[in-house]
Amino acid sequence: MLDKNELQAIKKCQSGNTESFGILYDKYIKKIYDFVYYKTMHKETAEDLVSDIFIKALDKINSFDAQKGSFNSWIYRIARNTVIDHYRTQKKDKNIDDVWDLSSNEDIAVDVDVRAQMEKVQEHLSKLKAEQRDIVVMRLWQGMSHKEIADVLEKNESAVKVAYSRLISQM
């Protein structure tokens, strides 16, 4: 469900007032960055992709239709597709280990406990297929509902629920 400010910002953007996009940017930047970071595990790559995602969202804002789904699902779908396209253009299937970079965050490098926990999470996530990893990240880190995840992945909500339950029981 769109809140009033979000819907107004979208309508203004669709009628040519791109300054209103700042409201949407402010609301979604952290969520989208976290989502992309968990998919790439690389700070600079995530920052670059997030920039691309918001540029694409602004360029395609006229294609958004509130009757077809939430803005949240729409922008996450753009984010997911942008990450997929990024790896396709790399012409190699990067493993999560290949892009893991703890050195970019000094706090993690210093805190041994946090680093151990992050390595454990990385190990579990690296064993999952990309779509499975998306489901776990969107549900646990992004706090998205099964319905929102289903919209992003263009899947049936019950299929997402079952997949999530199985993934959690395997962990």
GROMACS .gro file of C-alpha atoms in nm:
model
  171
    1MET     CA    1   0.000   0.000   0.000
    2LEU     CA    2   0.136   0.337  -0.099
    3ASP     CA    3   0.136   0.610   0.158
    4LYS     CA    4  -0.004   0.949   0.061
    5ASN     CA    5   0.335   1.125   0.024
    6GLU     CA    6   0.473   0.839  -0.185
    7LEU     CA    7   0.174   0.839  -0.418
    8GLN     CA    8   0.190   1.218  -0.457
    9ALA     CA    9   0.562   1.202  -0.534
   10ILE     CA   10   0.505   0.934  -0.797
   11LYS     CA   11   0.224   1.130  -0.961
   12LYS     CA   12   0.435   1.447  -0.966
   13CYS     CA   13   0.728   1.258  -1.121
   14GLN     CA   14   0.498   1.106  -1.381
   15SER     CA   15   0.377   1.453  -1.474
   16GLY     CA   16   0.732   1.583  -1.519
   17ASN     CA   17   0.829   1.716  -1.175
   18THR     CA   18   1.139   1.505  -1.120
   19GLU     CA   19   1.233   1.697  -0.805
   20SER     CA   20   0.966   1.494  -0.623
   21PHE     CA   21   1.171   1.182  -0.688
   22GLY     CA   22   1.385   1.286  -0.390
   23ILE     CA   23   1.106   1.173  -0.156
   24LEU     CA   24   1.113   0.826  -0.310
   25TYR     CA   25   1.492   0.821  -0.312
   26ASP     CA   26   1.510   0.912   0.057
   27LYS     CA   27   1.256   0.645   0.149
   28TYR     CA   28   1.418   0.361  -0.048
   29ILE     CA   29   1.792   0.433  -0.070
   30LYS     CA   30   1.893   0.240   0.243
   31LYS     CA   31   1.668  -0.058   0.168
   32ILE     CA   32   1.784  -0.085  -0.191
   33TYR     CA   33   2.150  -0.037  -0.098
   34ASP     CA   34   2.128  -0.312   0.165
   35PHE     CA   35   1.957  -0.545  -0.082
   36VAL     CA   36   2.220  -0.484  -0.351
   37TYR     CA   37   2.506  -0.507  -0.104
   38TYR     CA   38   2.386  -0.848   0.017
   39LYS     CA   39   2.374  -0.960  -0.347
   40THR     CA   40   2.720  -0.830  -0.439
   41MET     CA   41   2.900  -0.819  -0.103
   42HIS     CA   42   3.112  -0.536  -0.243
   43LYS     CA   43   3.068  -0.175  -0.129
   44GLU     CA   44   3.174   0.008  -0.446
   45THR     CA   45   2.985  -0.226  -0.678
   46ALA     CA   46   2.673  -0.186  -0.465
   47GLU     CA   47   2.704   0.193  -0.472
   48ASP     CA   48   2.743   0.197  -0.851
   49LEU     CA   49   2.449  -0.037  -0.903
   50VAL     CA   50   2.226   0.158  -0.665
   51SER     CA   51   2.296   0.472  -0.866
   52ASP     CA   52   2.199   0.286  -1.182
   53ILE     CA   53   1.884   0.153  -1.016
   54PHE     CA   54   1.757   0.495  -0.915
   55ILE     CA   55   1.838   0.640  -1.257
   56LYS     CA   56   1.641   0.356  -1.418
   57ALA     CA   57   1.355   0.405  -1.173
   58LEU     CA   58   1.336   0.776  -1.256
   59ASP     CA   59   1.358   0.706  -1.631
   60LYS     CA   60   1.083   0.442  -1.610
   61ILE     CA   61   0.861   0.612  -1.350
   62ASN     CA   62   0.585   0.652  -1.610
   63SER     CA   63   0.562   0.273  -1.642
   64PHE     CA   64   0.474   0.236  -1.273
   65ASP     CA   65   0.106   0.161  -1.217
   66ALA     CA   66  -0.019   0.154  -0.857
   67GLN     CA   67  -0.309  -0.067  -0.969
   68LYS     CA   68  -0.064  -0.343  -1.068
   69GLY     CA   69   0.142  -0.347  -0.749
   70SER     CA   70   0.335  -0.154  -0.491
   71PHE     CA   71   0.618   0.086  -0.563
   72ASN     CA   72   0.827  -0.119  -0.321
   73SER     CA   73   0.792  -0.432  -0.537
   74TRP     CA   74   0.846  -0.231  -0.855
   75ILE     CA   75   1.176  -0.076  -0.742
   76TYR     CA   76   1.302  -0.405  -0.594
   77ARG     CA   77   1.232  -0.573  -0.928
   78ILE     CA   78   1.443  -0.304  -1.098
   79ALA     CA   79   1.715  -0.362  -0.837
   80ARG     CA   80   1.712  -0.738  -0.883
   81ASN     CA   81   1.720  -0.715  -1.262
   82THR     CA   82   2.002  -0.459  -1.250
   83VAL     CA   83   2.214  -0.691  -1.036
   84ILE     CA   84   2.140  -0.984  -1.270
   85ASP     CA   85   2.236  -0.770  -1.571
   86HIS     CA   86   2.556  -0.663  -1.394
   87TYR     CA   87   2.668  -1.024  -1.350
   88ARG     CA   88   2.566  -1.112  -1.705
   89THR     CA   89   2.789  -0.837  -1.841
   90GLN     CA   90   3.076  -0.964  -1.627
   91LYS     CA   91   3.060  -1.278  -1.845
   92LYS     CA   92   3.155  -1.490  -1.551
   93ASP     CA   93   2.949  -1.640  -1.276
   94LYS     CA   94   3.092  -1.467  -0.975
   95ASN     CA   95   3.072  -1.665  -0.657
   96ILE     CA   96   2.980  -1.478  -0.342
   97ASP     CA   97   3.336  -1.551  -0.218
   98ASP     CA   98   3.483  -1.366  -0.517
   99VAL     CA   99   3.318  -1.038  -0.425
  100TRP     CA  100   3.333  -1.056  -0.046
  101ASP     CA  101   3.536  -0.765   0.081
  102LEU     CA  102   3.560  -0.717   0.455
  103SER     CA  103   3.847  -0.471   0.423
  104SER     CA  104   3.608  -0.197   0.312
  105ASN     CA  105   3.455  -0.183   0.657
  106GLU     CA  106   3.716  -0.128   0.930
  107ASP     CA  107   3.466  -0.196   1.209
  108ILE     CA  108   3.402  -0.548   1.082
  109ALA     CA  109   3.773  -0.615   1.034
  110VAL     CA  110   3.839  -0.509   1.394
  111ASP     CA  111   3.547  -0.687   1.558
  112VAL     CA  112   3.632  -1.056   1.547
  113ASP     CA  113   3.291  -1.168   1.671
  114VAL     CA  114   3.104  -0.975   1.405
  115ARG     CA  115   3.344  -1.099   1.141
  116ALA     CA  116   3.288  -1.460   1.246
  117GLN     CA  117   2.912  -1.409   1.232
  118MET     CA  118   2.933  -1.246   0.890
  119GLU     CA  119   3.147  -1.533   0.761
  120LYS     CA  120   2.889  -1.780   0.889
  121VAL     CA  121   2.611  -1.589   0.714
  122GLN     CA  122   2.823  -1.570   0.398
  123GLU     CA  123   2.880  -1.944   0.410
  124HIS     CA  124   2.509  -2.018   0.437
  125LEU     CA  125   2.413  -1.768   0.167
  126SER     CA  126   2.684  -1.891  -0.071
  127LYS     CA  127   2.530  -2.237  -0.069
  128LEU     CA  128   2.197  -2.107  -0.193
  129LYS     CA  129   2.088  -2.047  -0.550
  130ALA     CA  130   2.046  -1.680  -0.644
  131GLU     CA  131   1.666  -1.684  -0.614
  132GLN     CA  132   1.682  -1.863  -0.280
  133ARG     CA  133   1.933  -1.607  -0.154
  134ASP     CA  134   1.698  -1.330  -0.270
  135ILE     CA  135   1.411  -1.479  -0.072
  136VAL     CA  136   1.616  -1.502   0.248
  137VAL     CA  137   1.768  -1.155   0.213
  138MET     CA  138   1.437  -0.987   0.128
  139ARG     CA  139   1.255  -1.161   0.413
  140LEU     CA  140   1.514  -1.140   0.692
  141TRP     CA  141   1.715  -0.827   0.615
  142GLN     CA  142   1.465  -0.623   0.420
  143GLY     CA  143   1.162  -0.727   0.626
  144MET     CA  144   0.949  -0.779   0.317
  145SER     CA  145   0.627  -0.980   0.329
  146HIS     CA  146   0.587  -1.303   0.134
  147LYS     CA  147   0.351  -1.116  -0.100
  148GLU     CA  148   0.608  -0.841  -0.168
  149ILE     CA  149   0.878  -1.101  -0.235
  150ALA     CA  150   0.643  -1.287  -0.467
  151ASP     CA  151   0.575  -0.963  -0.658
  152VAL     CA  152   0.947  -0.890  -0.697
  153LEU     CA  153   1.029  -1.244  -0.811
  154GLU     CA  154   0.710  -1.268  -1.017
  155LYS     CA  155   0.614  -1.587  -0.832
  156ASN     CA  156   0.308  -1.716  -0.652
  157GLU     CA  157   0.292  -1.605  -0.286
  158SER     CA  158   0.239  -1.960  -0.160
  159ALA     CA  159   0.546  -2.080  -0.354
  160VAL     CA  160   0.754  -1.811  -0.183
  161LYS     CA  161   0.617  -1.911   0.160
  162VAL     CA  162   0.703  -2.276   0.101
  163ALA     CA  163   1.049  -2.193  -0.036
  164TYR     CA  164   1.124  -1.965   0.259
  165SER     CA  165   1.010  -2.225   0.513
  166ARG     CA  166   1.227  -2.491   0.352
  167LEU     CA  167   1.529  -2.261   0.336
  168ILE     CA  168   1.500  -2.162   0.701
  169SER     CA  169   1.460  -2.524   0.811
  170GLN     CA  170   1.776  -2.614   0.616
  171MET     CA  171   1.975  -2.344   0.791
   0.00000   0.00000   0.00000
